[in-house]
Short mmCIF file of N, CA and C and ligand atoms in Angstrom, two decimals:
data_model
loop_
_atom_site.label_atom_id
_atom_site.label_comp_id
_atom_site.label_asym_id
_atom_site.label_seq_id
_atom_site.Cartn_x
_atom_site.Cartn_y
_atom_site.Cartn_z
N MET A 1 51.73 119.25 98.17
CA MET A 1 53.05 119.01 97.55
C MET A 1 53.60 117.66 98.03
N SER A 2 54.05 116.79 97.06
CA SER A 2 54.56 115.49 97.49
C SER A 2 56.04 115.58 97.84
N ALA A 3 56.44 114.77 98.81
CA ALA A 3 57.83 114.80 99.25
C ALA A 3 58.72 114.13 98.21
N ALA A 4 59.95 114.63 98.03
CA ALA A 4 60.90 113.99 97.11
C ALA A 4 61.26 112.61 97.64
N PRO A 5 61.45 111.60 96.73
CA PRO A 5 61.81 110.27 97.21
C PRO A 5 63.17 110.28 97.90
N ALA A 6 63.29 109.51 98.98
CA ALA A 6 64.56 109.47 99.70
C ALA A 6 65.61 108.76 98.85
N VAL A 7 66.82 109.32 98.81
CA VAL A 7 67.92 108.67 98.09
C VAL A 7 68.79 107.96 99.12
N ALA A 8 68.95 106.64 98.93
CA ALA A 8 69.73 105.88 99.91
C ALA A 8 71.18 106.35 99.91
N HIS A 9 71.75 106.47 101.08
CA HIS A 9 73.14 106.87 101.22
C HIS A 9 74.05 105.75 100.70
N ARG A 10 74.98 106.11 99.81
CA ARG A 10 75.90 105.10 99.25
C ARG A 10 77.27 105.18 99.91
N SER A 11 77.87 104.03 100.12
CA SER A 11 79.21 104.00 100.71
C SER A 11 79.98 102.81 100.15
N PHE A 12 81.27 102.79 100.45
CA PHE A 12 82.14 101.70 100.00
C PHE A 12 82.82 101.08 101.20
N ARG A 13 83.02 99.77 101.14
CA ARG A 13 83.88 99.12 102.13
C ARG A 13 84.43 97.83 101.53
N ARG A 14 85.49 97.32 102.18
CA ARG A 14 86.06 96.07 101.70
C ARG A 14 85.11 94.91 101.97
N LEU A 15 85.12 93.94 101.07
CA LEU A 15 84.31 92.73 101.28
C LEU A 15 84.99 91.82 102.30
N HIS A 16 84.17 91.10 103.06
CA HIS A 16 84.67 90.08 104.00
C HIS A 16 84.05 88.74 103.63
N LYS A 17 84.62 87.67 104.23
CA LYS A 17 84.09 86.33 103.97
C LYS A 17 82.59 86.25 104.26
N GLY A 18 82.18 86.94 105.33
CA GLY A 18 80.77 86.89 105.74
C GLY A 18 79.82 87.53 104.73
N ASP A 19 80.37 88.29 103.76
CA ASP A 19 79.53 88.93 102.75
C ASP A 19 79.25 87.99 101.58
N LEU A 20 79.95 86.85 101.53
CA LEU A 20 79.87 86.04 100.31
C LEU A 20 78.48 85.50 99.99
N PRO A 21 77.63 85.15 100.98
CA PRO A 21 76.27 84.75 100.61
C PRO A 21 75.54 85.83 99.81
N ARG A 22 75.64 87.09 100.24
CA ARG A 22 74.99 88.20 99.51
C ARG A 22 75.65 88.41 98.15
N VAL A 23 76.97 88.32 98.13
CA VAL A 23 77.69 88.49 96.86
C VAL A 23 77.27 87.40 95.87
N MET A 24 77.16 86.17 96.34
CA MET A 24 76.77 85.07 95.44
C MET A 24 75.33 85.23 94.95
N GLU A 25 74.48 85.78 95.82
CA GLU A 25 73.10 86.04 95.40
C GLU A 25 73.09 87.02 94.21
N ILE A 26 73.88 88.09 94.32
CA ILE A 26 73.96 89.07 93.24
C ILE A 26 74.62 88.44 92.01
N GLU A 27 75.74 87.75 92.26
CA GLU A 27 76.51 87.17 91.15
C GLU A 27 75.64 86.22 90.31
N ARG A 28 74.89 85.35 91.00
CA ARG A 28 74.06 84.37 90.28
C ARG A 28 72.95 85.04 89.49
N SER A 29 72.43 86.16 90.02
CA SER A 29 71.31 86.80 89.34
C SER A 29 71.78 87.72 88.22
N ALA A 30 73.07 88.12 88.24
CA ALA A 30 73.54 89.11 87.28
C ALA A 30 74.23 88.50 86.05
N TYR A 31 74.78 87.29 86.20
CA TYR A 31 75.55 86.69 85.09
C TYR A 31 74.92 85.38 84.62
N ARG A 32 75.02 85.14 83.32
CA ARG A 32 74.62 83.82 82.79
C ARG A 32 75.61 82.78 83.28
N GLN A 33 76.89 83.09 83.21
CA GLN A 33 77.93 82.18 83.71
C GLN A 33 78.66 82.93 84.82
N CYS A 34 78.42 82.52 86.03
CA CYS A 34 78.94 83.33 87.14
C CYS A 34 80.14 82.67 87.81
N TRP A 35 80.85 83.46 88.62
CA TRP A 35 81.93 82.93 89.43
C TRP A 35 81.34 82.02 90.51
N THR A 36 82.17 81.08 90.98
CA THR A 36 81.77 80.26 92.12
C THR A 36 82.17 80.99 93.41
N GLU A 37 81.61 80.53 94.52
CA GLU A 37 81.99 81.12 95.81
C GLU A 37 83.48 80.89 96.06
N GLY A 38 83.99 79.74 95.59
CA GLY A 38 85.42 79.43 95.76
C GLY A 38 86.31 80.49 95.12
N ILE A 39 85.90 81.01 93.98
CA ILE A 39 86.72 82.05 93.32
C ILE A 39 86.77 83.30 94.20
N PHE A 40 85.62 83.68 94.77
CA PHE A 40 85.62 84.86 95.65
C PHE A 40 86.49 84.61 96.89
N HIS A 41 86.40 83.39 97.45
CA HIS A 41 87.25 83.04 98.59
C HIS A 41 88.72 83.23 98.21
N ASP A 42 89.09 82.72 97.04
CA ASP A 42 90.49 82.82 96.60
C ASP A 42 90.90 84.28 96.45
N CYS A 43 90.01 85.11 95.90
CA CYS A 43 90.33 86.54 95.72
C CYS A 43 90.61 87.19 97.08
N LEU A 44 89.81 86.84 98.08
CA LEU A 44 90.03 87.39 99.42
C LEU A 44 91.33 86.85 100.00
N ARG A 45 91.55 85.54 99.80
CA ARG A 45 92.73 84.89 100.40
C ARG A 45 94.03 85.46 99.85
N VAL A 46 94.08 85.70 98.54
CA VAL A 46 95.34 86.18 97.95
C VAL A 46 95.51 87.69 98.08
N GLY A 47 94.48 88.35 98.63
CA GLY A 47 94.64 89.78 98.90
C GLY A 47 94.29 90.69 97.75
N TYR A 48 93.48 90.21 96.80
CA TYR A 48 92.99 91.13 95.78
C TYR A 48 92.13 92.19 96.46
N GLU A 49 92.00 93.32 95.78
CA GLU A 49 91.15 94.39 96.30
C GLU A 49 89.70 94.04 96.01
N CYS A 50 88.96 93.73 97.06
CA CYS A 50 87.57 93.29 96.91
C CYS A 50 86.69 94.31 97.62
N TRP A 51 85.96 95.10 96.84
CA TRP A 51 85.21 96.22 97.38
C TRP A 51 83.71 96.08 97.14
N ALA A 52 82.94 96.51 98.12
CA ALA A 52 81.49 96.52 97.98
C ALA A 52 81.01 97.96 97.91
N ILE A 53 79.93 98.17 97.16
CA ILE A 53 79.20 99.44 97.24
C ILE A 53 77.88 99.13 97.93
N LEU A 54 77.55 99.99 98.91
CA LEU A 54 76.34 99.76 99.71
C LEU A 54 75.36 100.91 99.55
N GLU A 55 74.09 100.58 99.61
CA GLU A 55 73.05 101.59 99.79
C GLU A 55 72.50 101.35 101.18
N ALA A 56 72.59 102.38 102.03
CA ALA A 56 72.34 102.21 103.47
C ALA A 56 73.25 101.07 103.93
N THR A 57 72.70 99.96 104.42
CA THR A 57 73.58 98.88 104.92
C THR A 57 73.60 97.68 103.98
N GLU A 58 72.96 97.80 102.81
CA GLU A 58 72.85 96.64 101.92
C GLU A 58 73.88 96.68 100.80
N ILE A 59 74.57 95.57 100.60
CA ILE A 59 75.49 95.47 99.46
C ILE A 59 74.67 95.41 98.18
N VAL A 60 74.95 96.35 97.25
CA VAL A 60 74.22 96.38 95.99
C VAL A 60 75.15 96.16 94.79
N GLY A 61 76.44 96.04 95.06
CA GLY A 61 77.38 95.77 93.98
C GLY A 61 78.77 95.55 94.55
N TYR A 62 79.67 95.08 93.67
CA TYR A 62 81.04 94.83 94.13
C TYR A 62 81.98 94.87 92.94
N GLY A 63 83.24 95.08 93.26
CA GLY A 63 84.28 95.06 92.23
C GLY A 63 85.53 94.41 92.80
N ILE A 64 86.20 93.65 91.94
CA ILE A 64 87.42 92.94 92.35
C ILE A 64 88.56 93.39 91.44
N VAL A 65 89.65 93.83 92.05
CA VAL A 65 90.80 94.34 91.28
C VAL A 65 92.07 93.68 91.81
N SER A 66 92.93 93.26 90.90
CA SER A 66 94.28 92.84 91.32
C SER A 66 95.25 93.92 90.85
N ILE A 67 96.21 94.22 91.70
CA ILE A 67 97.21 95.24 91.34
C ILE A 67 98.60 94.65 91.50
N GLY A 68 99.43 94.82 90.50
CA GLY A 68 100.82 94.36 90.57
C GLY A 68 101.59 94.97 89.44
N ALA A 69 102.86 95.24 89.68
CA ALA A 69 103.75 95.80 88.66
C ALA A 69 103.12 97.02 87.97
N ALA A 70 102.50 97.86 88.79
CA ALA A 70 101.90 99.12 88.32
C ALA A 70 100.74 98.93 87.35
N GLU A 71 100.21 97.69 87.31
CA GLU A 71 99.04 97.43 86.47
C GLU A 71 97.89 96.96 87.33
N ALA A 72 96.72 97.48 87.07
CA ALA A 72 95.52 97.01 87.76
C ALA A 72 94.68 96.21 86.77
N HIS A 73 94.13 95.10 87.25
CA HIS A 73 93.24 94.29 86.42
C HIS A 73 91.87 94.24 87.09
N LEU A 74 90.89 94.73 86.39
CA LEU A 74 89.53 94.68 86.92
C LEU A 74 88.97 93.31 86.57
N LEU A 75 88.79 92.49 87.60
CA LEU A 75 88.42 91.09 87.38
C LEU A 75 86.91 90.87 87.43
N ASN A 76 86.21 91.72 88.16
CA ASN A 76 84.76 91.58 88.26
C ASN A 76 84.19 92.95 88.64
N LEU A 77 83.07 93.28 88.04
CA LEU A 77 82.34 94.52 88.39
C LEU A 77 80.87 94.17 88.23
N CYS A 78 80.13 94.29 89.29
CA CYS A 78 78.76 93.79 89.22
C CYS A 78 77.83 94.59 90.12
N VAL A 79 76.64 94.88 89.59
CA VAL A 79 75.61 95.59 90.34
C VAL A 79 74.37 94.69 90.36
N THR A 80 73.70 94.63 91.48
CA THR A 80 72.50 93.80 91.58
C THR A 80 71.48 94.23 90.53
N PRO A 81 70.88 93.28 89.79
CA PRO A 81 69.98 93.65 88.68
C PRO A 81 68.91 94.65 89.06
N ALA A 82 68.37 94.53 90.27
CA ALA A 82 67.29 95.44 90.69
C ALA A 82 67.74 96.89 90.75
N ARG A 83 69.04 97.13 90.85
CA ARG A 83 69.55 98.50 91.00
C ARG A 83 70.43 98.93 89.82
N GLN A 84 70.41 98.14 88.74
CA GLN A 84 71.21 98.53 87.57
C GLN A 84 70.57 99.74 86.89
N GLY A 85 71.40 100.54 86.23
CA GLY A 85 70.90 101.70 85.51
C GLY A 85 70.66 102.91 86.40
N CYS A 86 71.12 102.84 87.65
CA CYS A 86 70.92 103.97 88.60
C CYS A 86 72.22 104.67 88.94
N GLY A 87 73.27 104.38 88.19
CA GLY A 87 74.54 105.06 88.42
C GLY A 87 75.50 104.35 89.37
N LEU A 88 75.08 103.18 89.86
CA LEU A 88 75.95 102.48 90.83
C LEU A 88 77.22 101.95 90.16
N GLY A 89 77.08 101.40 88.96
CA GLY A 89 78.25 100.87 88.25
C GLY A 89 79.27 101.97 88.00
N ARG A 90 78.76 103.11 87.61
CA ARG A 90 79.63 104.26 87.36
C ARG A 90 80.35 104.69 88.64
N GLU A 91 79.61 104.76 89.74
CA GLU A 91 80.22 105.17 91.02
C GLU A 91 81.28 104.18 91.49
N LEU A 92 80.94 102.92 91.33
CA LEU A 92 81.86 101.86 91.77
C LEU A 92 83.13 101.88 90.93
N LEU A 93 82.96 101.99 89.62
CA LEU A 93 84.14 102.01 88.74
C LEU A 93 85.00 103.24 89.03
N HIS A 94 84.36 104.37 89.22
CA HIS A 94 85.08 105.60 89.55
C HIS A 94 85.91 105.39 90.82
N TYR A 95 85.31 104.75 91.82
CA TYR A 95 86.00 104.50 93.08
C TYR A 95 87.21 103.57 92.85
N LEU A 96 87.00 102.51 92.09
CA LEU A 96 88.08 101.52 91.90
C LEU A 96 89.23 102.11 91.08
N ILE A 97 88.89 102.91 90.08
CA ILE A 97 89.95 103.56 89.28
C ILE A 97 90.75 104.51 90.18
N GLY A 98 90.05 105.28 91.00
CA GLY A 98 90.73 106.21 91.90
C GLY A 98 91.62 105.48 92.88
N TRP A 99 91.10 104.37 93.40
CA TRP A 99 91.87 103.59 94.37
C TRP A 99 93.14 103.03 93.71
N ALA A 100 92.97 102.46 92.52
CA ALA A 100 94.11 101.86 91.81
C ALA A 100 95.16 102.94 91.50
N SER A 101 94.69 104.08 91.05
CA SER A 101 95.59 105.17 90.70
C SER A 101 96.36 105.65 91.94
N ASP A 102 95.64 105.79 93.05
CA ASP A 102 96.28 106.24 94.30
C ASP A 102 97.28 105.22 94.83
N HIS A 103 97.15 103.95 94.39
CA HIS A 103 98.05 102.91 94.89
C HIS A 103 99.06 102.46 93.84
N GLY A 104 99.38 103.38 92.93
CA GLY A 104 100.54 103.17 92.07
C GLY A 104 100.27 102.54 90.71
N ALA A 105 99.01 102.22 90.41
CA ALA A 105 98.76 101.62 89.09
C ALA A 105 98.82 102.71 88.02
N LEU A 106 99.46 102.37 86.91
CA LEU A 106 99.59 103.32 85.81
C LEU A 106 98.59 103.03 84.70
N ALA A 107 98.01 101.83 84.76
CA ALA A 107 97.00 101.46 83.75
C ALA A 107 96.06 100.44 84.36
N MET A 108 94.85 100.41 83.84
CA MET A 108 93.90 99.39 84.26
C MET A 108 93.46 98.60 83.01
N TYR A 109 93.42 97.27 83.15
CA TYR A 109 93.02 96.38 82.06
C TYR A 109 91.76 95.62 82.47
N LEU A 110 91.00 95.22 81.50
CA LEU A 110 89.87 94.34 81.79
C LEU A 110 89.46 93.60 80.51
N GLU A 111 88.77 92.48 80.71
CA GLU A 111 88.16 91.77 79.59
C GLU A 111 86.65 91.89 79.71
N VAL A 112 85.99 92.02 78.58
CA VAL A 112 84.53 92.13 78.59
C VAL A 112 83.98 91.31 77.42
N ARG A 113 82.85 90.67 77.67
CA ARG A 113 82.23 89.87 76.60
C ARG A 113 81.86 90.75 75.41
N LEU A 114 82.05 90.19 74.24
CA LEU A 114 81.70 90.89 73.00
C LEU A 114 80.23 91.33 73.03
N SER A 115 79.37 90.51 73.63
CA SER A 115 77.93 90.82 73.63
C SER A 115 77.52 91.77 74.75
N ASN A 116 78.43 92.10 75.66
CA ASN A 116 78.06 92.91 76.83
C ASN A 116 78.18 94.40 76.51
N ILE A 117 77.23 94.88 75.75
CA ILE A 117 77.26 96.26 75.25
C ILE A 117 77.12 97.25 76.41
N ARG A 118 76.30 96.90 77.39
CA ARG A 118 76.09 97.80 78.53
C ARG A 118 77.41 98.07 79.25
N ALA A 119 78.14 96.99 79.56
CA ALA A 119 79.42 97.17 80.27
C ALA A 119 80.41 97.92 79.37
N GLN A 120 80.43 97.58 78.08
CA GLN A 120 81.37 98.28 77.18
C GLN A 120 81.08 99.78 77.17
N SER A 121 79.78 100.15 77.16
CA SER A 121 79.43 101.59 77.17
C SER A 121 79.98 102.25 78.41
N LEU A 122 79.80 101.57 79.54
CA LEU A 122 80.29 102.12 80.80
C LEU A 122 81.81 102.35 80.73
N TYR A 123 82.53 101.33 80.26
CA TYR A 123 84.00 101.45 80.21
C TYR A 123 84.42 102.58 79.26
N ARG A 124 83.75 102.69 78.14
CA ARG A 124 84.12 103.74 77.17
C ARG A 124 83.87 105.13 77.76
N VAL A 125 82.80 105.26 78.56
CA VAL A 125 82.52 106.55 79.22
C VAL A 125 83.73 106.99 80.05
N PHE A 126 84.41 106.02 80.65
CA PHE A 126 85.57 106.32 81.50
C PHE A 126 86.86 106.48 80.70
N GLY A 127 86.80 106.27 79.40
CA GLY A 127 87.98 106.45 78.57
C GLY A 127 88.76 105.18 78.27
N PHE A 128 88.21 104.02 78.68
CA PHE A 128 88.87 102.76 78.31
C PHE A 128 88.87 102.64 76.78
N ARG A 129 89.99 102.10 76.26
CA ARG A 129 90.10 101.86 74.82
C ARG A 129 90.26 100.38 74.56
N GLU A 130 89.66 99.94 73.47
CA GLU A 130 89.78 98.53 73.09
C GLU A 130 91.18 98.30 72.53
N ILE A 131 91.93 97.34 73.09
CA ILE A 131 93.30 97.13 72.60
C ILE A 131 93.52 95.72 72.07
N GLY A 132 92.48 94.90 72.10
CA GLY A 132 92.67 93.56 71.57
C GLY A 132 91.42 92.72 71.74
N ARG A 133 91.52 91.50 71.25
CA ARG A 133 90.39 90.58 71.31
C ARG A 133 90.92 89.18 71.58
N ARG A 134 90.31 88.47 72.51
CA ARG A 134 90.72 87.10 72.81
C ARG A 134 89.63 86.16 72.29
N ASN A 135 89.99 85.42 71.24
CA ASN A 135 88.99 84.55 70.62
C ASN A 135 88.61 83.39 71.54
N GLY A 136 87.29 83.18 71.70
CA GLY A 136 86.80 82.04 72.49
C GLY A 136 87.23 82.09 73.94
N TYR A 137 87.41 83.26 74.49
CA TYR A 137 87.96 83.42 75.84
C TYR A 137 87.02 82.85 76.91
N TYR A 138 85.72 83.08 76.72
CA TYR A 138 84.77 82.66 77.76
C TYR A 138 84.31 81.22 77.52
N PRO A 139 84.16 80.44 78.61
CA PRO A 139 83.78 79.02 78.48
C PRO A 139 82.46 78.84 77.73
N ALA A 140 82.29 77.67 77.17
CA ALA A 140 81.08 77.39 76.39
C ALA A 140 79.83 77.48 77.26
N ASP A 141 78.77 78.01 76.66
CA ASP A 141 77.49 78.10 77.37
C ASP A 141 76.67 76.84 77.12
N ALA A 142 75.37 76.88 77.45
CA ALA A 142 74.51 75.70 77.30
C ALA A 142 74.43 75.24 75.84
N PHE A 143 74.69 76.15 74.90
CA PHE A 143 74.64 75.80 73.48
C PHE A 143 76.03 75.48 72.93
N LEU A 144 76.99 75.28 73.85
CA LEU A 144 78.36 74.90 73.52
C LEU A 144 79.08 75.96 72.66
N VAL A 145 78.63 77.20 72.81
CA VAL A 145 79.27 78.29 72.06
C VAL A 145 80.20 79.06 72.99
N ARG A 146 81.44 79.20 72.60
CA ARG A 146 82.38 80.04 73.35
C ARG A 146 82.25 81.48 72.85
N GLU A 147 82.55 82.44 73.72
CA GLU A 147 82.42 83.84 73.31
C GLU A 147 83.76 84.56 73.40
N ASP A 148 83.98 85.47 72.48
CA ASP A 148 85.22 86.25 72.48
C ASP A 148 85.18 87.31 73.58
N ALA A 149 86.36 87.70 74.04
CA ALA A 149 86.49 88.82 74.97
C ALA A 149 87.16 89.98 74.26
N LEU A 150 86.72 91.19 74.57
CA LEU A 150 87.45 92.38 74.15
C LEU A 150 88.33 92.78 75.32
N LEU A 151 89.56 93.15 75.00
CA LEU A 151 90.50 93.59 76.03
C LEU A 151 90.54 95.12 76.01
N PHE A 152 90.28 95.72 77.17
CA PHE A 152 90.24 97.18 77.29
C PHE A 152 91.37 97.65 78.20
N ARG A 153 91.85 98.85 77.90
CA ARG A 153 92.91 99.46 78.73
C ARG A 153 92.56 100.92 79.00
N LEU A 154 92.85 101.34 80.22
CA LEU A 154 92.73 102.76 80.58
C LEU A 154 94.05 103.23 81.15
N ASP A 155 94.63 104.29 80.57
CA ASP A 155 95.84 104.88 81.16
C ASP A 155 95.43 105.68 82.38
N LEU A 156 96.11 105.46 83.49
CA LEU A 156 95.73 106.15 84.73
C LEU A 156 96.58 107.38 84.98
N VAL A 157 97.68 107.49 84.27
CA VAL A 157 98.54 108.65 84.47
C VAL A 157 97.84 109.88 83.92
N GLY A 158 97.72 110.88 84.77
CA GLY A 158 97.09 112.11 84.33
C GLY A 158 95.59 111.97 84.12
N GLU A 159 95.05 110.87 84.65
CA GLU A 159 93.61 110.62 84.51
C GLU A 159 92.85 111.62 85.36
N GLY A 160 92.17 112.53 84.75
CA GLY A 160 91.50 113.57 85.51
C GLY A 160 90.10 113.26 85.90
N ILE A 161 89.82 112.05 86.35
CA ILE A 161 88.44 111.68 86.67
C ILE A 161 88.06 112.16 88.06
C1 LIG B 1 77.73 96.64 83.72
C2 LIG B 1 77.18 97.13 85.06
C3 LIG B 1 78.23 96.96 86.13
C4 LIG B 1 76.81 98.63 84.90
O1 LIG B 1 76.32 99.09 86.14
P1 LIG B 1 75.00 99.99 86.22
O2 LIG B 1 74.83 100.42 87.63
O3 LIG B 1 73.88 99.27 85.58
O4 LIG B 1 75.43 101.23 85.27
P2 LIG B 1 75.17 102.77 85.52
O5 LIG B 1 73.74 103.00 85.87
O6 LIG B 1 76.19 103.31 86.45
O7 LIG B 1 75.42 103.35 84.06
C5 LIG B 1 76.72 103.77 83.69
C6 LIG B 1 76.87 103.71 82.18
O8 LIG B 1 76.68 102.38 81.74
C7 LIG B 1 76.06 102.41 80.45
N1 LIG B 1 74.73 101.81 80.56
C8 LIG B 1 73.96 101.65 81.64
N2 LIG B 1 72.81 101.04 81.31
C9 LIG B 1 72.89 100.81 79.98
C10 LIG B 1 72.01 100.20 79.03
N3 LIG B 1 70.83 99.69 79.38
N4 LIG B 1 72.43 100.09 77.74
C11 LIG B 1 73.65 100.58 77.35
N5 LIG B 1 74.50 101.18 78.21
C12 LIG B 1 74.12 101.30 79.48
C13 LIG B 1 75.94 103.85 80.06
O9 LIG B 1 77.12 104.23 79.40
C14 LIG B 1 75.88 104.54 81.39
O10 LIG B 1 76.29 105.84 81.32
P3 LIG B 1 75.18 107.02 81.30
O11 LIG B 1 74.46 106.91 82.61
O12 LIG B 1 75.98 108.27 81.15
O13 LIG B 1 74.28 106.74 80.14
C15 LIG B 1 75.87 96.37 85.45
O14 LIG B 1 74.93 96.51 84.43
C16 LIG B 1 76.09 94.90 85.77
O15 LIG B 1 76.40 94.55 86.90
N6 LIG B 1 75.89 94.02 84.76
C17 LIG B 1 76.02 92.57 84.98
C18 LIG B 1 77.43 92.16 85.28
C19 LIG B 1 78.38 92.60 84.19
O16 LIG B 1 78.12 92.45 83.01
N7 LIG B 1 79.54 93.15 84.63
C20 LIG B 1 80.58 93.61 83.73
C21 LIG B 1 81.51 92.48 83.44
S1 LIG B 1 82.81 92.99 82.30
#
C-alpha cells in the first residue's frame, strides 16, 4: 500500500519588507505586467493590509487590501504559478474577505482584466458581482494595446462565507 502524499501545512501572516524578494519573484512570474518592488514598499509604508499565504515556511501567494470608510479594495491577489489551481487563491481570498469583514468593511471592490477569466471565476465563486467597466484601465502592453478592467463588488454584510 502506498502512503498518501503529504499535504503542506498552510498558514497566513503579514508581509514584511524582508519578504519582498520572494514576493517579486512570484509577481514577475505570475503577471505579464507586474507591480514594481516600489509599489509593494509603498503598500507596506502606508499600512495597507499585506498578507502572505505560506505552505510550510514558503510564501506561495499574497494579497493586498486597503480598507477605509467601510470599504475594502483588493489591490492584488497572486499565487505562485507552480501552485496555482490547488485551492490557494480560494483560501487566501476567503481569509482576506473574513479579515476585511471583521474589521468593519461592508463591501469589497476590485478590478480585474477583461481577459483574466481564471480570476473572474474565482471572484464569482465568492459572490462578487460585476458592477462596471473601466475602458483602457490597464497600461499598454508590448503591442501598445490597453485593456479594459471589470469592476467587481462583494457585499460583506451578512456574508455567510
Ligand atoms: C487568480 C489566482 C489568484 C487564482 O488562484 P488559484 O490558487 O490558482 O485558484 P484556486 O485553485 O484556489 O481556484 C479557485 C477558483 O478559481 C477558478 N479557477 C482556478 N483555476 C482555473 C482555471 N484554470 N480556469 C478557470 N477558472 C479557474 C475556479 O473558479 C476555482 O474554483 P473551483 O476550484 O471551485 O473550480 C491565480 O491563478 C493567480 O495568482 N493568477 C495570476 C495573478 C492574477 O491574475 N491575480 C488576479 C488579479 S485580479
